[in-house]
Structures are given as structure tokens and as C-alpha cells.
mmCIF file of C-alpha atoms in Angstrom:
data_model
loop_
_atom_site.group_PDB
_atom_site.id
_atom_site.type_symbol
_atom_site.label_atom_id
_atom_site.label_comp_id
_atom_site.label_asym_id
_atom_site.label_seq_id
_atom_site.Cartn_x
_atom_site.Cartn_y
_atom_site.Cartn_z
ATOM 1 C CA MET A 1 -23.033 6.090 17.827
ATOM 2 C CA THR A 2 -22.702 8.063 20.672
ATOM 3 C CA PRO A 3 -20.632 6.742 23.315
ATOM 4 C CA ASN A 4 -20.811 5.965 27.376
ATOM 5 C CA THR A 5 -17.485 7.954 29.070
ATOM 6 C CA ASN A 6 -16.248 3.930 29.088
ATOM 7 C CA LEU A 7 -16.927 1.395 26.759
ATOM 8 C CA TYR A 8 -15.712 -2.616 26.254
ATOM 9 C CA PHE A 9 -14.852 -4.463 23.370
ATOM 10 C CA ASP A 10 -13.035 -7.913 22.602
ATOM 11 C CA ILE A 11 -10.998 -5.961 19.736
ATOM 12 C CA VAL A 12 -10.960 -2.040 18.850
ATOM 13 C CA ILE A 13 -9.847 -1.519 15.354
ATOM 14 C CA ILE A 14 -8.019 1.845 15.054
ATOM 15 C CA GLY A 15 -8.778 3.572 11.451
ATOM 16 C CA ALA A 16 -11.622 2.985 9.272
ATOM 17 C CA GLY A 17 -10.075 2.955 5.744
ATOM 18 C CA PRO A 18 -10.228 -0.390 3.306
ATOM 19 C CA ALA A 19 -7.851 -2.175 5.804
ATOM 20 C CA GLY A 20 -9.758 -1.990 8.814
ATOM 21 C CA CYS A 21 -13.327 -2.491 7.389
ATOM 22 C CA ALA A 22 -11.979 -5.593 5.840
ATOM 23 C CA ALA A 23 -10.724 -6.454 8.884
ATOM 24 C CA ALA A 24 -13.858 -5.617 10.789
ATOM 25 C CA LEU A 25 -15.830 -7.321 8.427
ATOM 26 C CA ALA A 26 -13.539 -10.958 8.496
ATOM 27 C CA ILE A 27 -13.954 -10.650 12.489
ATOM 28 C CA ARG A 28 -17.799 -10.666 12.256
ATOM 29 C CA LYS A 29 -17.762 -12.777 9.518
ATOM 30 C CA ASN A 30 -15.781 -15.698 11.259
ATOM 31 C CA ALA A 31 -16.029 -14.657 15.105
ATOM 32 C CA PRO A 32 -19.368 -13.423 15.478
ATOM 33 C CA HIS A 33 -19.015 -13.940 19.191
ATOM 34 C CA LEU A 34 -16.298 -11.109 18.774
ATOM 35 C CA SER A 35 -17.668 -7.343 19.880
ATOM 36 C CA VAL A 36 -15.385 -5.284 17.535
ATOM 37 C CA CYS A 37 -15.446 -1.363 17.032
ATOM 38 C CA LEU A 38 -14.102 0.800 14.687
ATOM 39 C CA LEU A 39 -11.967 4.211 15.230
ATOM 40 C CA GLU A 40 -11.803 6.431 12.346
ATOM 41 C CA SER A 41 -10.378 10.323 12.786
ATOM 42 C CA ALA A 42 -12.270 12.100 10.115
ATOM 43 C CA ALA A 43 -15.974 13.297 10.621
ATOM 44 C CA LEU A 44 -16.156 12.470 6.437
ATOM 45 C CA ALA A 45 -14.294 10.508 4.747
ATOM 46 C CA ARG A 46 -11.255 11.735 2.011
ATOM 47 C CA ARG A 47 -12.230 12.269 -1.404
ATOM 48 C CA ARG A 48 -9.650 11.567 -3.235
ATOM 49 C CA LEU A 49 -10.072 8.696 -6.115
ATOM 50 C CA GLU A 50 -9.465 5.037 -5.691
ATOM 51 C CA SER A 51 -8.625 2.741 -8.264
ATOM 52 C CA LEU A 52 -9.740 -1.044 -7.742
ATOM 53 C CA SER A 53 -7.737 -3.596 -9.483
ATOM 54 C CA PRO A 54 -10.014 -6.209 -11.033
ATOM 55 C CA MET A 55 -8.832 -8.564 -8.060
ATOM 56 C CA THR A 56 -10.790 -7.057 -6.035
ATOM 57 C CA ALA A 57 -13.589 -8.827 -6.251
ATOM 58 C CA HIS A 58 -12.476 -11.728 -5.219
ATOM 59 C CA PHE A 59 -11.618 -10.477 -1.559
ATOM 60 C CA LEU A 60 -15.021 -8.631 -1.763
ATOM 61 C CA LYS A 61 -16.932 -11.976 -2.149
ATOM 62 C CA GLU A 62 -14.240 -13.431 0.876
ATOM 63 C CA LEU A 63 -15.744 -10.473 3.374
ATOM 64 C CA GLY A 64 -19.579 -11.249 1.915
ATOM 65 C CA ILE A 65 -20.040 -8.169 0.392
ATOM 66 C CA TRP A 66 -19.441 -8.493 -3.334
ATOM 67 C CA GLY A 67 -23.456 -8.308 -4.096
ATOM 68 C CA SER A 68 -23.693 -4.797 -2.395
ATOM 69 C CA PHE A 69 -20.832 -3.729 -4.317
ATOM 70 C CA LEU A 70 -22.118 -4.087 -7.106
ATOM 71 C CA LYS A 71 -25.628 -2.981 -6.224
ATOM 72 C CA GLU A 72 -23.711 0.413 -6.164
ATOM 73 C CA GLN A 73 -22.865 0.891 -9.755
ATOM 74 C CA PHE A 74 -19.107 2.354 -9.367
ATOM 75 C CA GLN A 75 -17.702 3.646 -12.127
ATOM 76 C CA ALA A 76 -15.863 0.750 -14.292
ATOM 77 C CA ALA A 77 -12.192 1.074 -14.938
ATOM 78 C CA TYR A 78 -10.924 -0.898 -17.999
ATOM 79 C CA GLY A 79 -7.208 -0.283 -18.028
ATOM 80 C CA THR A 80 -4.378 1.701 -18.149
ATOM 81 C CA SER A 81 -1.743 3.466 -20.083
ATOM 82 C CA ALA A 82 1.549 4.752 -19.575
ATOM 83 C CA ILE A 83 3.937 6.739 -21.209
ATOM 84 C CA TRP A 84 7.187 4.822 -19.285
ATOM 85 C CA GLY A 85 10.612 4.577 -21.228
ATOM 86 C CA SER A 86 9.484 6.315 -24.866
ATOM 87 C CA GLU A 87 6.640 8.769 -25.685
ATOM 88 C CA SER A 88 5.077 5.679 -27.161
ATOM 89 C CA PRO A 89 1.859 4.467 -24.816
ATOM 90 C CA HIS A 90 1.464 1.519 -23.733
ATOM 91 C CA TYR A 91 -1.821 -0.373 -22.575
ATOM 92 C CA ASN A 92 -3.214 -2.685 -19.940
ATOM 93 C CA GLU A 93 -6.067 -3.727 -20.893
ATOM 94 C CA PHE A 94 -8.273 -5.087 -18.258
ATOM 95 C CA ILE A 95 -10.887 -6.937 -20.870
ATOM 96 C CA TYR A 96 -8.187 -9.734 -21.341
ATOM 97 C CA GLN A 97 -7.911 -10.677 -17.555
ATOM 98 C CA THR A 98 -9.600 -13.546 -16.093
ATOM 99 C CA HIS A 99 -10.788 -10.825 -13.307
ATOM 100 C CA GLY A 100 -12.356 -8.430 -15.748
ATOM 101 C CA HIS A 101 -12.497 -4.806 -15.244
ATOM 102 C CA GLY A 102 -11.531 -2.832 -12.251
ATOM 103 C CA TRP A 103 -13.123 0.399 -11.030
ATOM 104 C CA GLN A 104 -12.770 3.785 -10.230
ATOM 105 C CA ILE A 105 -14.431 5.484 -7.100
ATOM 106 C CA PRO A 106 -14.412 8.731 -4.961
ATOM 107 C CA ARG A 107 -12.228 7.331 -1.756
ATOM 108 C CA ASN A 108 -15.201 8.864 0.665
ATOM 109 C CA GLN A 109 -17.959 6.495 -1.732
ATOM 110 C CA TYR A 110 -16.193 3.704 -1.360
ATOM 111 C CA ASP A 111 -15.002 4.482 2.349
ATOM 112 C CA ASP A 112 -18.775 4.945 2.965
ATOM 113 C CA PHE A 113 -19.760 2.039 1.398
ATOM 114 C CA LEU A 114 -17.367 -0.423 3.318
ATOM 115 C CA ARG A 115 -17.807 1.187 6.673
ATOM 116 C CA LYS A 116 -22.148 1.205 6.574
ATOM 117 C CA GLU A 117 -21.164 -2.505 5.709
ATOM 118 C CA CYS A 118 -19.366 -3.348 8.911
ATOM 119 C CA VAL A 119 -22.213 -1.407 10.410
ATOM 120 C CA SER A 120 -24.913 -3.908 9.095
ATOM 121 C CA ARG A 121 -22.754 -6.913 10.191
ATOM 122 C CA GLY A 122 -22.877 -5.856 13.997
ATOM 123 C CA ALA A 123 -19.493 -3.814 14.439
ATOM 124 C CA GLU A 124 -19.836 -0.364 15.827
ATOM 125 C CA LEU A 125 -18.358 2.795 14.374
ATOM 126 C CA PHE A 126 -17.041 5.778 15.720
ATOM 127 C CA LEU A 127 -16.473 8.846 13.868
ATOM 128 C CA ASN A 128 -14.630 11.966 14.425
ATOM 129 C CA ALA A 129 -12.466 9.841 17.684
ATOM 130 C CA SER A 130 -9.087 10.543 17.790
ATOM 131 C CA PHE A 131 -6.871 8.085 19.308
ATOM 132 C CA LYS A 132 -4.347 9.993 21.847
ATOM 133 C CA ARG A 133 -2.702 7.465 24.032
ATOM 134 C CA GLN A 134 -2.711 3.912 24.969
ATOM 135 C CA ASN A 135 -2.005 2.075 28.189
ATOM 136 C CA TRP A 136 -1.547 -1.802 29.078
ATOM 137 C CA THR A 137 -3.026 -2.656 32.373
ATOM 138 C CA SER A 138 -5.129 -5.725 33.679
ATOM 139 C CA ASN A 139 -4.731 -7.536 30.967
ATOM 140 C CA LEU A 140 -6.232 -4.977 28.587
ATOM 141 C CA TRP A 141 -5.921 -1.843 26.611
ATOM 142 C CA LYS A 142 -6.688 1.015 28.359
ATOM 143 C CA LEU A 143 -7.204 3.457 24.939
ATOM 144 C CA GLU A 144 -8.014 7.137 25.285
ATOM 145 C CA VAL A 145 -10.178 8.376 22.647
ATOM 146 C CA LYS A 146 -11.308 12.436 22.064
ATOM 147 C CA ILE A 147 -14.937 11.893 20.625
ATOM 148 C CA GLY A 148 -15.886 15.649 19.118
ATOM 149 C CA GLU A 149 -15.142 17.686 22.050
ATOM 150 C CA LYS A 150 -15.344 14.444 24.821
ATOM 151 C CA GLU A 151 -12.982 12.233 25.935
ATOM 152 C CA HIS A 152 -13.825 8.791 26.651
ATOM 153 C CA THR A 153 -12.156 5.336 27.707
ATOM 154 C CA PHE A 154 -12.012 2.128 25.442
ATOM 155 C CA SER A 155 -10.694 -0.881 26.939
ATOM 156 C CA SER A 156 -10.141 -4.043 24.822
ATOM 157 C CA LYS A 157 -8.121 -7.371 24.796
ATOM 158 C CA TYR A 158 -6.896 -6.670 21.273
ATOM 159 C CA VAL A 159 -6.179 -3.878 19.550
ATOM 160 C CA ILE A 160 -5.970 -3.857 15.414
ATOM 161 C CA ASP A 161 -3.517 -0.731 14.391
ATOM 162 C CA ALA A 162 -5.543 0.143 10.476
ATOM 163 C CA SER A 163 -4.496 4.137 11.242
ATOM 164 C CA GLY A 164 -2.510 4.243 7.590
ATOM 165 C CA ARG A 165 0.225 6.469 7.267
ATOM 166 C CA ASN A 166 -0.198 7.864 10.533
ATOM 167 C CA ALA A 167 0.800 4.814 12.831
ATOM 168 C CA ALA A 168 -1.107 6.131 15.539
ATOM 169 C CA PHE A 169 -0.555 3.556 17.715
ATOM 170 C CA THR A 170 2.201 1.664 17.066
ATOM 171 C CA ARG A 171 3.662 4.990 16.496
ATOM 172 C CA GLN A 172 3.310 5.200 20.257
ATOM 173 C CA LEU A 173 4.631 1.720 21.180
ATOM 174 C CA GLY A 174 7.755 3.074 19.212
ATOM 175 C CA VAL A 175 7.930 0.954 16.224
ATOM 176 C CA ARG A 176 9.861 2.694 13.138
ATOM 177 C CA LYS A 177 9.250 2.261 10.121
ATOM 178 C CA ARG A 178 11.855 1.097 7.807
ATOM 179 C CA LYS A 179 11.560 3.620 4.682
ATOM 180 C CA ALA A 180 12.689 2.784 0.908
ATOM 181 C CA ASP A 181 11.877 6.518 -0.551
ATOM 182 C CA ARG A 182 10.678 9.860 0.120
ATOM 183 C CA LEU A 183 7.917 9.937 -2.485
ATOM 184 C CA ILE A 184 5.045 12.386 -2.555
ATOM 185 C CA GLY A 185 1.672 12.798 -4.393
ATOM 186 C CA VAL A 186 0.692 16.251 -5.351
ATOM 187 C CA TYR A 187 -2.777 16.618 -6.069
ATOM 188 C CA ALA A 188 -5.380 18.710 -7.925
ATOM 189 C CA ASN A 189 -9.044 18.121 -9.792
ATOM 190 C CA PHE A 190 -10.033 19.900 -13.281
ATOM 191 C CA TRP A 191 -13.251 20.433 -13.754
ATOM 192 C CA LEU A 192 -13.950 20.144 -17.617
ATOM 193 C CA THR A 193 -15.940 21.844 -19.938
ATOM 194 C CA ASP A 194 -18.875 20.155 -20.959
ATOM 195 C CA ARG A 195 -17.066 19.617 -24.777
ATOM 196 C CA GLN A 196 -14.407 17.883 -22.898
ATOM 197 C CA ARG A 197 -16.476 15.144 -20.902
ATOM 198 C CA SER A 198 -15.386 12.078 -20.758
ATOM 199 C CA HIS A 199 -16.060 8.675 -19.232
ATOM 200 C CA HIS A 200 -12.997 7.449 -20.384
ATOM 201 C CA GLY A 201 -12.027 4.632 -17.946
ATOM 202 C CA TYR A 202 -7.928 4.498 -18.541
ATOM 203 C CA THR A 203 -5.887 5.829 -15.872
ATOM 204 C CA LEU A 204 -2.396 7.404 -17.460
ATOM 205 C CA VAL A 205 0.704 7.705 -15.778
ATOM 206 C CA GLU A 206 3.411 9.289 -17.866
ATOM 207 C CA ALA A 207 7.043 9.801 -16.581
ATOM 208 C CA ARG A 208 8.792 13.092 -16.694
ATOM 209 C CA ASP A 209 12.642 14.033 -15.290
ATOM 210 C CA ARG A 210 11.886 14.944 -12.125
ATOM 211 C CA GLY A 211 8.989 12.595 -11.666
ATOM 212 C CA TRP A 212 5.413 11.169 -12.886
ATOM 213 C CA TRP A 213 2.058 12.153 -13.783
ATOM 214 C CA TYR A 214 -0.907 10.494 -12.589
ATOM 215 C CA SER A 215 -4.086 11.538 -14.241
ATOM 216 C CA ALA A 216 -7.951 9.360 -14.078
ATOM 217 C CA TYR A 217 -11.290 10.769 -15.368
ATOM 218 C CA THR A 218 -13.440 10.578 -12.147
ATOM 219 C CA ASN A 219 -17.820 10.657 -12.355
ATOM 220 C CA ASP A 220 -18.052 14.089 -11.431
ATOM 221 C CA ASN A 221 -16.723 15.577 -15.155
ATOM 222 C CA SER A 222 -13.633 16.227 -13.224
ATOM 223 C CA VAL A 223 -10.261 14.916 -13.784
ATOM 224 C CA LEU A 224 -7.694 14.170 -10.783
ATOM 225 C CA LEU A 225 -3.822 14.627 -11.339
ATOM 226 C CA GLY A 226 -1.123 13.619 -9.197
ATOM 227 C CA TRP A 227 2.489 14.611 -9.690
ATOM 228 C CA MET A 228 4.509 12.088 -8.052
ATOM 229 C CA SER A 229 8.109 13.287 -6.810
ATOM 230 C CA ASP A 230 10.529 13.074 -4.024
ATOM 231 C CA SER A 231 9.610 15.686 -1.113
ATOM 232 C CA ASP A 232 13.037 17.355 -1.613
ATOM 233 C CA LEU A 233 12.549 17.785 -5.554
ATOM 234 C CA ILE A 234 9.210 19.116 -4.645
ATOM 235 C CA ARG A 235 9.775 21.740 -2.410
ATOM 236 C CA GLN A 236 12.878 22.719 -4.790
ATOM 237 C CA ASP A 237 10.541 23.328 -7.830
ATOM 238 C CA GLY A 238 7.972 24.976 -5.553
ATOM 239 C CA LEU A 239 4.921 22.205 -6.992
ATOM 240 C CA SER A 240 3.078 23.329 -3.821
ATOM 241 C CA ARG A 241 1.992 26.989 -5.468
ATOM 242 C CA LYS A 242 -0.422 26.632 -8.716
ATOM 243 C CA GLU A 243 1.258 28.380 -10.799
ATOM 244 C CA MET A 244 4.194 26.292 -10.975
ATOM 245 C CA TYR A 245 2.295 23.411 -11.159
ATOM 246 C CA LEU A 246 0.572 24.439 -13.409
ATOM 247 C CA GLU A 247 4.068 25.387 -15.397
ATOM 248 C CA LYS A 248 5.296 21.604 -14.683
ATOM 249 C CA LEU A 249 2.267 20.376 -16.169
ATOM 250 C CA GLN A 250 3.069 22.234 -19.541
ATOM 251 C CA ASP A 251 5.812 19.557 -19.442
ATOM 252 C CA ALA A 252 3.595 16.684 -19.648
ATOM 253 C CA PRO A 253 1.741 16.798 -23.206
ATOM 254 C CA HIS A 254 -0.676 13.249 -22.904
ATOM 255 C CA THR A 255 -1.137 14.530 -19.378
ATOM 256 C CA CYS A 256 -2.055 17.890 -20.349
ATOM 257 C CA GLN A 257 -4.075 16.894 -23.031
ATOM 258 C CA ARG A 258 -6.459 15.475 -21.175
ATOM 259 C CA VAL A 259 -7.108 19.177 -18.731
ATOM 260 C CA GLN A 260 -6.861 21.403 -21.846
ATOM 261 C CA ASN A 261 -8.804 24.355 -22.112
ATOM 262 C CA PHE A 262 -10.097 23.333 -17.810
ATOM 263 C CA GLU A 263 -13.162 25.397 -16.502
ATOM 264 C CA LYS A 264 -11.673 25.393 -12.180
ATOM 265 C CA MET A 265 -8.726 24.077 -10.600
ATOM 266 C CA SER A 266 -9.128 22.712 -6.941
ATOM 267 C CA GLU A 267 -6.435 23.681 -4.422
ATOM 268 C CA LEU A 268 -3.823 21.352 -4.174
ATOM 269 C CA SER A 269 -2.845 18.575 -1.658
ATOM 270 C CA LEU A 270 -0.146 16.424 -0.765
ATOM 271 C CA TYR A 271 -0.227 13.294 0.595
ATOM 272 C CA SER A 272 2.913 10.736 1.162
ATOM 273 C CA ALA A 273 3.531 7.988 -1.232
ATOM 274 C CA SER A 274 6.808 6.670 0.685
ATOM 275 C CA SER A 275 7.180 2.965 0.468
ATOM 276 C CA TYR A 276 8.177 1.195 3.652
ATOM 277 C CA ILE A 277 7.560 -1.269 6.210
ATOM 278 C CA LEU A 278 7.488 -1.546 10.303
ATOM 279 C CA ASP A 279 10.426 -3.313 12.150
ATOM 280 C CA GLN A 280 7.505 -5.317 13.974
ATOM 281 C CA VAL A 281 3.862 -5.740 12.151
ATOM 282 C CA GLY A 282 2.391 -7.189 16.039
ATOM 283 C CA GLY A 283 3.496 -7.335 19.343
ATOM 284 C CA PRO A 284 1.451 -9.015 22.716
ATOM 285 C CA ASN A 285 -2.072 -8.504 21.832
ATOM 286 C CA TRP A 286 -1.670 -5.992 19.014
ATOM 287 C CA VAL A 287 -1.654 -6.156 15.121
ATOM 288 C CA ALA A 288 -0.870 -3.601 12.483
ATOM 289 C CA VAL A 289 -2.540 -3.832 9.040
ATOM 290 C CA GLY A 290 -2.830 -1.946 5.996
ATOM 291 C CA ASP A 291 -0.711 1.236 5.162
ATOM 292 C CA THR A 292 0.263 1.103 9.091
ATOM 293 C CA ALA A 293 1.996 -2.436 8.255
ATOM 294 C CA ALA A 294 3.575 -1.867 5.292
ATOM 295 C CA ALA A 295 2.754 0.895 2.097
ATOM 296 C CA VAL A 296 3.921 0.661 -1.275
ATOM 297 C CA ASP A 297 4.248 3.072 -4.041
ATOM 298 C CA PRO A 298 1.227 3.882 -6.132
ATOM 299 C CA LEU A 299 2.863 2.889 -9.265
ATOM 300 C CA SER A 300 2.497 -0.683 -8.169
ATOM 301 C CA SER A 301 -1.861 -0.043 -8.031
ATOM 302 C CA SER A 302 -1.909 -2.575 -5.296
ATOM 303 C CA GLY A 303 -2.285 -0.310 -2.320
ATOM 304 C CA SER A 304 -6.064 -0.942 -2.303
ATOM 305 C CA LEU A 305 -5.970 -4.629 -2.395
ATOM 306 C CA ARG A 306 -3.078 -4.994 -0.067
ATOM 307 C CA ALA A 307 -5.619 -3.431 2.446
ATOM 308 C CA LEU A 308 -7.849 -5.599 1.885
ATOM 309 C CA ARG A 309 -5.886 -9.444 1.402
ATOM 310 C CA PHE A 310 -3.364 -7.606 4.889
ATOM 311 C CA GLY A 311 -6.927 -6.394 6.844
ATOM 312 C CA ILE A 312 -8.131 -9.642 6.362
ATOM 313 C CA ILE A 313 -5.207 -11.790 7.303
ATOM 314 C CA GLY A 314 -4.505 -9.690 10.348
ATOM 315 C CA ALA A 315 -8.222 -10.131 11.267
ATOM 316 C CA TYR A 316 -7.411 -13.949 11.621
ATOM 317 C CA VAL A 317 -4.564 -13.124 13.513
ATOM 318 C CA ALA A 318 -6.723 -11.259 16.293
ATOM 319 C CA VAL A 319 -9.320 -14.209 15.697
ATOM 320 C CA ASP A 320 -6.471 -16.721 16.284
ATOM 321 C CA HIS A 321 -5.089 -15.075 19.708
ATOM 322 C CA PHE A 322 -8.567 -15.356 21.334
ATOM 323 C CA LYS A 323 -8.291 -19.349 19.936
ATOM 324 C CA GLY A 324 -5.020 -19.412 22.298
ATOM 325 C CA ARG A 325 -2.686 -19.421 18.945
ATOM 326 C CA ASP A 326 -0.303 -17.520 17.765
ATOM 327 C CA SER A 327 -0.501 -16.766 13.933
ATOM 328 C CA LEU A 328 1.306 -13.776 14.449
ATOM 329 C CA SER A 329 5.661 -15.076 13.679
ATOM 330 C CA ARG A 330 3.103 -16.453 10.010
ATOM 331 C CA TYR A 331 1.866 -13.007 9.567
ATOM 332 C CA GLN A 332 5.407 -11.336 9.665
ATOM 333 C CA LYS A 333 6.879 -13.227 7.889
ATOM 334 C CA ILE A 334 4.549 -13.171 4.636
ATOM 335 C CA LEU A 335 4.302 -9.432 4.801
ATOM 336 C CA SER A 336 8.215 -9.494 4.946
ATOM 337 C CA GLN A 337 8.912 -11.482 2.292
ATOM 338 C CA GLU A 338 5.795 -9.846 -0.312
ATOM 339 C CA TYR A 339 6.926 -6.493 0.659
ATOM 340 C CA ASP A 340 10.977 -7.640 -0.092
ATOM 341 C CA THR A 341 9.294 -8.867 -3.637
ATOM 342 C CA TYR A 342 7.338 -5.951 -4.323
ATOM 343 C CA LEU A 343 10.760 -3.524 -3.847
ATOM 344 C CA GLN A 344 12.391 -5.906 -5.696
ATOM 345 C CA SER A 345 9.913 -5.129 -8.454
ATOM 346 C CA LYS A 346 9.914 -1.965 -8.176
ATOM 347 C CA ALA A 347 13.401 -1.371 -9.013
ATOM 348 C CA THR A 348 12.508 -3.276 -12.218
ATOM 349 C CA HIS A 349 9.713 -1.379 -13.074
ATOM 350 C CA TYR A 350 11.748 2.120 -12.358
ATOM 351 C CA GLY A 351 14.556 0.559 -14.349
ATOM 352 C CA HIS A 352 12.136 0.654 -17.259
ATOM 353 C CA GLU A 353 12.473 4.686 -17.770
ATOM 354 C CA SER A 354 16.163 5.036 -18.677
ATOM 355 C CA ARG A 355 15.602 8.251 -20.495
ATOM 356 C CA TRP A 356 16.346 10.363 -17.931
ATOM 357 C CA LYS A 357 19.091 8.151 -15.935
ATOM 358 C CA ALA A 358 21.696 10.843 -14.543
ATOM 359 C CA VAL A 359 18.411 13.415 -13.114
ATOM 360 C CA GLU A 360 18.255 12.654 -9.620
ATOM 361 C CA PHE A 361 14.748 11.558 -9.418
ATOM 362 C CA TRP A 362 15.964 7.936 -11.411
ATOM 363 C CA SER A 363 19.238 7.960 -10.541
ATOM 364 C CA ARG A 364 18.042 7.245 -6.588
ATOM 365 C CA ARG A 365 16.408 4.802 -7.583
ATOM 366 C CA GLN A 366 18.295 2.881 -9.673
ATOM 367 C CA ASN A 367 21.418 2.946 -7.873
ATOM 368 C CA GLY A 368 19.257 2.283 -4.158
ATOM 369 C CA TRP A 369 17.971 4.856 -2.468
ATOM 370 C CA LEU A 370 17.730 3.329 1.191
ATOM 371 C CA LYS A 371 20.733 5.573 1.877
ATOM 372 C CA HIS A 372 18.957 9.041 0.507
ATOM 373 C CA ALA A 373 15.600 7.817 2.705
ATOM 374 C CA ILE A 374 15.056 9.160 6.070
#
């Protein structure tokens, strides 16, 4: 949509990823009298792979988009395998779980699907909309937004920050993150030869001495690889360079086997994957959801699920505000308790890998990372 210079919405959502879209859908479903818009800084969604757990179905049904999701016929994921604690693989078969299989979806396709559902239910979407600054005046948020080359002002009674790790809105309010580590993922796509083509519906995690590998087959005859390690270790190992990345890959036999004799490799992309929670996840007339509020290690395989869940809960907090009810403190309590539980589970899982206890990456996670984090 092409906006006027000045626009008013009851609720402005900054970020149109899974958390922001879940919030918009929940608001349109439960409070259709409230006007909602989504501001997304990217003109196009990212091309990274998204792994959705079987439990995703529960939240898609709650949002009323389960039928539409099935029509997309996204690629099924049947489980995970892990080389963790030994060189013998461990399998987690989704078929034995109550909710059946999961899905592996290119992130751009997943985001496009969710955004179309938002628009079809009455939310307005602005792409290439870069949030610049905010000001609270006359009981309204005044948001300065650059869309393309033009500056616009959005007025709103309530803001939901779903801008992800960038935390565009809350960062300007001075809210700080409590980081638990400095994990970074270095990703690349490897396109396979015809004889290597596979529809293997399993993701693979393979632990090595200075981090771990993630790999998953995609529906375009490629394998997405991610090397997960701490930012300082990635710099020391020079893993932003292709030749060093490929050399590192040779030390991971199970992962390497998936891409042997590949035809083409993409450029490397680096993404933050650190765990953190905001000191404050909401305030007067605003709330943070998804990765803005709290982010988790990809090893947990719960990021996408949490985005939907807390996007929905954040929407309830916003709707309650318009009803004169304050549910923010309860949201803060739920998020804080779940984050503390997650940290304990994370420590336990990393503790199961004991082959490299003395190596820095693993010793940090066994001895408490907070003293190292920034």
C-alpha cells in the first residue's frame, strides 16, 4: 500500500515476520474494530530456511489460518538427527509425536504466506518501511517512517515492537538486553548435482570442537548449512571466508557427506543467534514480542513456535489496553519464567556434549557464560 504523509492506526506493529503477523492476525480475529498496520523494513523477505515444529499447527489453528497453510503444500519435515555426545546419530522422529510431522520452509515463502493472510483479514502492510524515530505526544505515538524515498508520520495509540533482534522501537526507548552468549550462525546454501538430489526430511545437528553444524535439505535441490559458534571464535577461525568455511566443513563427516561434490555454493551470510531477554518487555502503550522481547538458541528448535505464541499473547496485551485492563505484568512474568526455564534446558543440553569440555566454546556453556557475554 502507498501511504499518505500522515496516517492513523489504533495499533502499529513494527516488523512483519512471524511474531508481528501473529499479533496482527490475533488482533483482527479478537478485536476487528481496531485498525492495525504492519511496517516491514525489508522489501522482500529473507531466503533463510525456517524449521517449523509439529506444534506449529496448534497456533495456526488458533489464528484461523490452518486451512490456508495446508493449501500451500509446504515441504514436510519428519524429524531431526544429531551427532551430539558421540559419533553415533540420535534421532527424534516426529511421526511418533501427537502432532505429526513438521515443515521446512524457505523463510521468504513463510513470511509471504503470513503477510497475505494478515492483509486478507484487514491489516494494512507497508513494505520497505524503515522506522526512524518515535515521540509520545498528546496521548499518541508519532512514528517517523521512511517508505522508499519518502518520509511519513504514523500516529497510533499503541505500538507492538516485532522488529526482531534489531529491536528498533525498544532500543530507542533505552531498553537493554540481558545477553547470555554471543552465538552467531554462518550460513551457506550448497546446490547439489542431479545424482545427489534428495528429499530427506530430516535436519542434522553435528557437534564439533569449536561449535556445531546445522544442515537441512530444501525444496530447490540445495542444502542449507549453518556453522554455529561464538563471534570471537568465528573471527579467530576466519570463518567469514569461503575457503576457511569449507576447510572447517571437512572436520564434520556427517554434514560434509550431505554436500559432497556440490555444484555451487552461495555467498556466506552471518546472523546473530545469541540468547537474551529484554530488561523490560513492555510499558505504557507498547509491548515487545518475538525475538524483540526474547531470543533463543537455534538448538532449541523453538524460535518459530515462540514467535507465534508470544505474538498472540502480545496481541492480547494490546487489546486489553484498549479495554482498560492491564495484562502487561502477567506477560512479563510468563516470558521471564519461560526464559529462565529455557536457560536451564539449554545448559543441560549443551552439557550432554562432553567430548570437548576443555575447549573454549563448550567450557563457556558449562561454566556459565554471563561473565563472558557482552
